[in-house]
Amino acid sequence: MNSTSFTRLFSARPVRRRTFFRVAGATAASSALVFAGCAKDDETPEVTPEQAFTLGTGDTGLLNYAYLLEQLEAAFYDKVVAAPPADMPATELAYFTDMRDHEVIHREFFKFALGTSAIGTATFNFSSFTLTTRAGVLTAAQTLEDLGVAAYNGAGKLFADPVYLGLAGKIASVEARHAALVRDLLLPNSFAAAEVVANTGGEFDGLDAAKTPVQVLAVVNTFLNITISAASLPS
């Protein structure tokens, strides 16, 4: 899909959440959680843990990179909403449900926009997190949201087409809202802590953290049973 079509898709008339999920088939629970590479469904190859996937080149690769990140976050929130910890208040569960819905919409947007260039869907293992307590869930969410914001911040300058940069920026701003909320729930007034917003007296004060695709995928790969490579992405 070219950038003009991408823009048209993103700016189309808003649809109600239920309508979107019905049309897109976008509930995370119903997704086929098998990493299928870029092949069509009827050509899906068997994948061994030793194989390393690349995400494509140029702007397409970067969009697939964003798609993978949205898959990760959608899968995490879906898992929490499906089995929330006993000590999570109803108000916070409602926040997580809304954030789950945002991430699913982001995920399905990239999937549809990429079309046949999209990578497949992935199975994620969140066993390194403690998801049986409120504190554990909030800590995990903080880790993933901060990672997502830093990933978009680091990838923005790599897009060749400014249209894609603008659209990615709109999604990044939502991710930043998530990150701020989660941080404040876990530790009030920590939404702009020094580890995410520079405040060292230097020239980059007030800027959020940024990570390269290599740095981000090193973390994402810890949740996968395969290795995703950033080798083909712009740098």
XYZ file of C-alpha atoms in Angstrom:
235
model
C 0.000 0.000 0.000
C 1.388 3.421 -0.925
C 1.481 6.305 1.508
C -1.551 8.028 -0.045
C -3.722 4.946 0.488
C -2.239 4.549 3.964
C -3.266 8.101 4.838
C -6.763 7.587 3.448
C -7.166 4.459 5.551
C -6.010 6.200 8.713
C -8.227 9.251 8.218
C -11.357 7.369 7.163
C -14.610 8.049 9.017
C -14.310 6.661 12.576
C -16.261 3.504 13.310
C -17.697 2.403 16.602
C -15.516 -0.031 18.528
C -17.923 -2.955 18.243
C -18.281 -2.390 14.515
C -14.510 -2.355 14.075
C -14.064 -5.621 15.935
C -16.873 -7.280 13.992
C -15.566 -6.173 10.594
C -11.880 -6.745 11.286
C -12.316 -9.949 13.270
C -9.990 -8.235 15.676
C -10.431 -9.789 19.105
C -6.999 -10.820 20.281
C -8.358 -14.084 21.630
C -9.478 -15.160 18.167
C -6.184 -14.382 16.440
C -4.203 -17.266 15.004
C -1.128 -17.004 17.184
C 1.362 -18.653 14.857
C 4.242 -16.702 13.378
C 3.763 -17.128 9.641
C 6.420 -14.903 8.122
C 5.253 -13.014 5.031
C 3.668 -15.958 3.256
C -0.032 -16.211 2.468
C -2.141 -18.370 4.786
C -2.166 -21.305 2.395
C 1.616 -21.113 2.006
C 2.585 -20.835 5.678
C 5.917 -22.615 6.248
C 6.905 -24.571 9.310
C 9.145 -22.436 11.522
C 11.850 -23.724 13.843
C 13.119 -21.757 16.863
C 16.543 -21.458 15.237
C 15.239 -19.458 12.296
C 15.598 -15.689 12.386
C 12.971 -13.567 10.675
C 13.631 -10.273 9.025
C 10.898 -7.680 8.866
C 11.485 -6.440 5.344
C 13.336 -3.414 4.078
C 12.748 0.331 3.969
C 9.439 1.765 5.113
C 7.695 -1.608 4.748
C 10.143 -3.139 7.193
C 9.576 -0.298 9.649
C 5.799 -0.707 9.399
C 6.202 -4.425 10.092
C 8.381 -3.495 13.059
C 5.545 -1.336 14.409
C 3.068 -4.131 13.645
C 5.137 -6.584 15.706
C 5.230 -4.159 18.639
C 1.463 -3.693 18.498
C 1.009 -7.468 18.421
C 3.126 -7.713 21.578
C 1.166 -5.092 23.473
C -2.230 -6.348 22.325
C -1.357 -9.898 23.408
C -0.198 -8.677 26.810
C -3.301 -6.619 27.546
C -5.581 -9.350 26.275
C -3.937 -11.807 28.681
C -4.370 -9.439 31.625
C -7.984 -8.563 30.816
C -8.860 -12.247 30.387
C -7.384 -13.140 33.794
C -6.831 -10.007 35.908
C -5.085 -10.251 39.275
C -7.418 -10.453 42.254
C -6.078 -7.230 43.764
C -6.605 -5.081 40.674
C -9.419 -2.555 41.263
C -12.307 -2.479 38.801
C -11.367 1.039 37.683
C -7.872 -0.088 36.717
C -9.220 -3.148 34.912
C -11.402 -0.758 32.906
C -8.287 1.248 31.988
C -6.542 -1.928 30.880
C -9.557 -2.956 28.827
C -9.490 0.374 27.013
C -5.748 0.087 26.419
C -6.245 -3.460 25.131
C -8.793 -2.177 22.660
C -6.455 0.598 21.503
C -3.625 -1.879 20.921
C -5.856 -4.296 19.027
C -6.992 -1.473 16.755
C -3.370 -0.422 16.178
C -2.419 -4.009 15.428
C -5.232 -4.578 12.980
C -4.597 -1.222 11.313
C -1.000 -2.140 10.496
C -2.008 -5.637 9.428
C -4.629 -4.349 7.000
C -2.479 -1.500 5.720
C 0.494 -3.769 5.023
C -1.651 -6.303 3.194
C 0.402 -9.118 1.675
C 3.590 -7.446 2.910
C 2.611 -8.032 6.550
C 4.481 -10.500 8.690
C 2.408 -13.173 10.372
C 1.037 -13.132 13.909
C 3.164 -14.253 16.830
C 2.881 -16.229 20.036
C 4.360 -14.409 23.029
C 5.532 -15.880 26.320
C 5.019 -13.548 29.285
C 6.221 -15.983 31.950
C 9.048 -13.605 32.919
C 6.396 -11.254 34.317
C 4.392 -11.705 37.505
C 0.839 -11.307 36.283
C -0.921 -12.597 39.398
C -0.607 -9.316 41.311
C -1.554 -5.733 40.541
C 2.018 -4.562 41.106
C 3.369 -7.242 38.789
C 0.914 -6.371 36.035
C 1.619 -2.640 36.298
C 5.369 -3.253 36.267
C 5.023 -5.392 33.140
C 2.800 -2.810 31.462
C 5.298 -0.064 32.298
C 8.100 -2.104 30.733
C 6.187 -2.709 27.506
C 4.729 0.787 27.172
C 8.056 2.506 27.819
C 9.634 0.162 25.275
C 6.952 0.952 22.703
C 7.312 4.709 23.087
C 11.111 4.503 22.858
C 10.767 2.278 19.774
C 8.562 4.766 17.917
C 10.851 7.621 18.974
C 13.866 5.779 17.604
C 12.212 4.655 14.375
C 10.682 7.976 13.355
C 13.809 9.382 11.753
C 14.262 6.182 9.719
C 11.107 6.556 7.598
C 11.782 7.722 4.051
C 8.166 8.796 3.464
C 7.058 11.605 5.818
C 3.465 10.390 5.574
C 4.405 7.229 7.441
C 6.272 9.276 10.029
C 3.180 11.398 10.646
C 0.913 8.394 11.024
C 3.340 6.566 13.285
C 3.528 9.728 15.377
C -0.233 9.660 15.928
C -0.013 6.122 17.283
C 3.093 6.932 19.316
C 1.205 9.714 21.085
C -1.426 7.203 22.230
C 1.305 4.854 23.437
C 2.808 7.729 25.421
C -0.556 8.367 27.080
C -0.683 4.692 28.054
C 2.860 4.829 29.428
C 2.124 7.916 31.518
C -1.057 6.397 32.949
C 0.560 3.092 33.853
C 3.546 4.784 35.479
C 1.287 7.025 37.556
C -0.815 4.068 38.703
C 2.298 2.202 39.795
C 4.056 5.185 41.370
C 2.190 8.514 41.483
C 3.965 11.428 39.798
C 6.475 9.157 38.053
C 5.050 9.731 34.560
C 8.018 11.917 33.582
C 10.737 10.150 35.576
C 14.355 10.740 34.579
C 14.751 7.305 33.000
C 12.164 8.151 30.340
C 12.339 11.966 30.067
C 15.829 13.485 30.125
C 16.350 15.904 33.001
C 20.094 16.052 33.456
C 20.829 19.678 32.671
C 21.933 18.791 29.155
C 20.842 19.934 25.727
C 18.374 17.055 25.362
C 16.372 17.826 28.513
C 12.633 17.378 28.118
C 12.974 14.725 25.403
C 11.617 11.210 25.797
C 13.872 8.173 25.515
C 14.548 6.665 22.084
C 15.802 3.183 21.196
C 17.003 1.694 17.927
C 15.272 -1.320 16.358
C 18.263 -3.439 17.367
C 17.862 -2.403 21.008
C 14.095 -2.898 20.976
C 14.116 -6.285 19.247
C 16.667 -7.542 21.755
C 13.911 -7.117 24.362
C 11.026 -8.285 22.168
C 12.899 -11.492 21.336
C 12.871 -12.461 25.027
C 9.110 -12.954 24.681
C 9.357 -15.082 21.522
C 10.516 -18.626 20.779
C 12.084 -17.396 17.552
C 14.494 -14.590 16.761
C 13.444 -11.461 14.893
C 16.333 -9.677 13.206
C 16.678 -5.936 12.603
C 19.381 -6.554 10.012
C 17.253 -5.530 7.033
C 15.781 -2.390 8.621
C 17.078 1.130 7.970
C 19.567 2.346 10.549
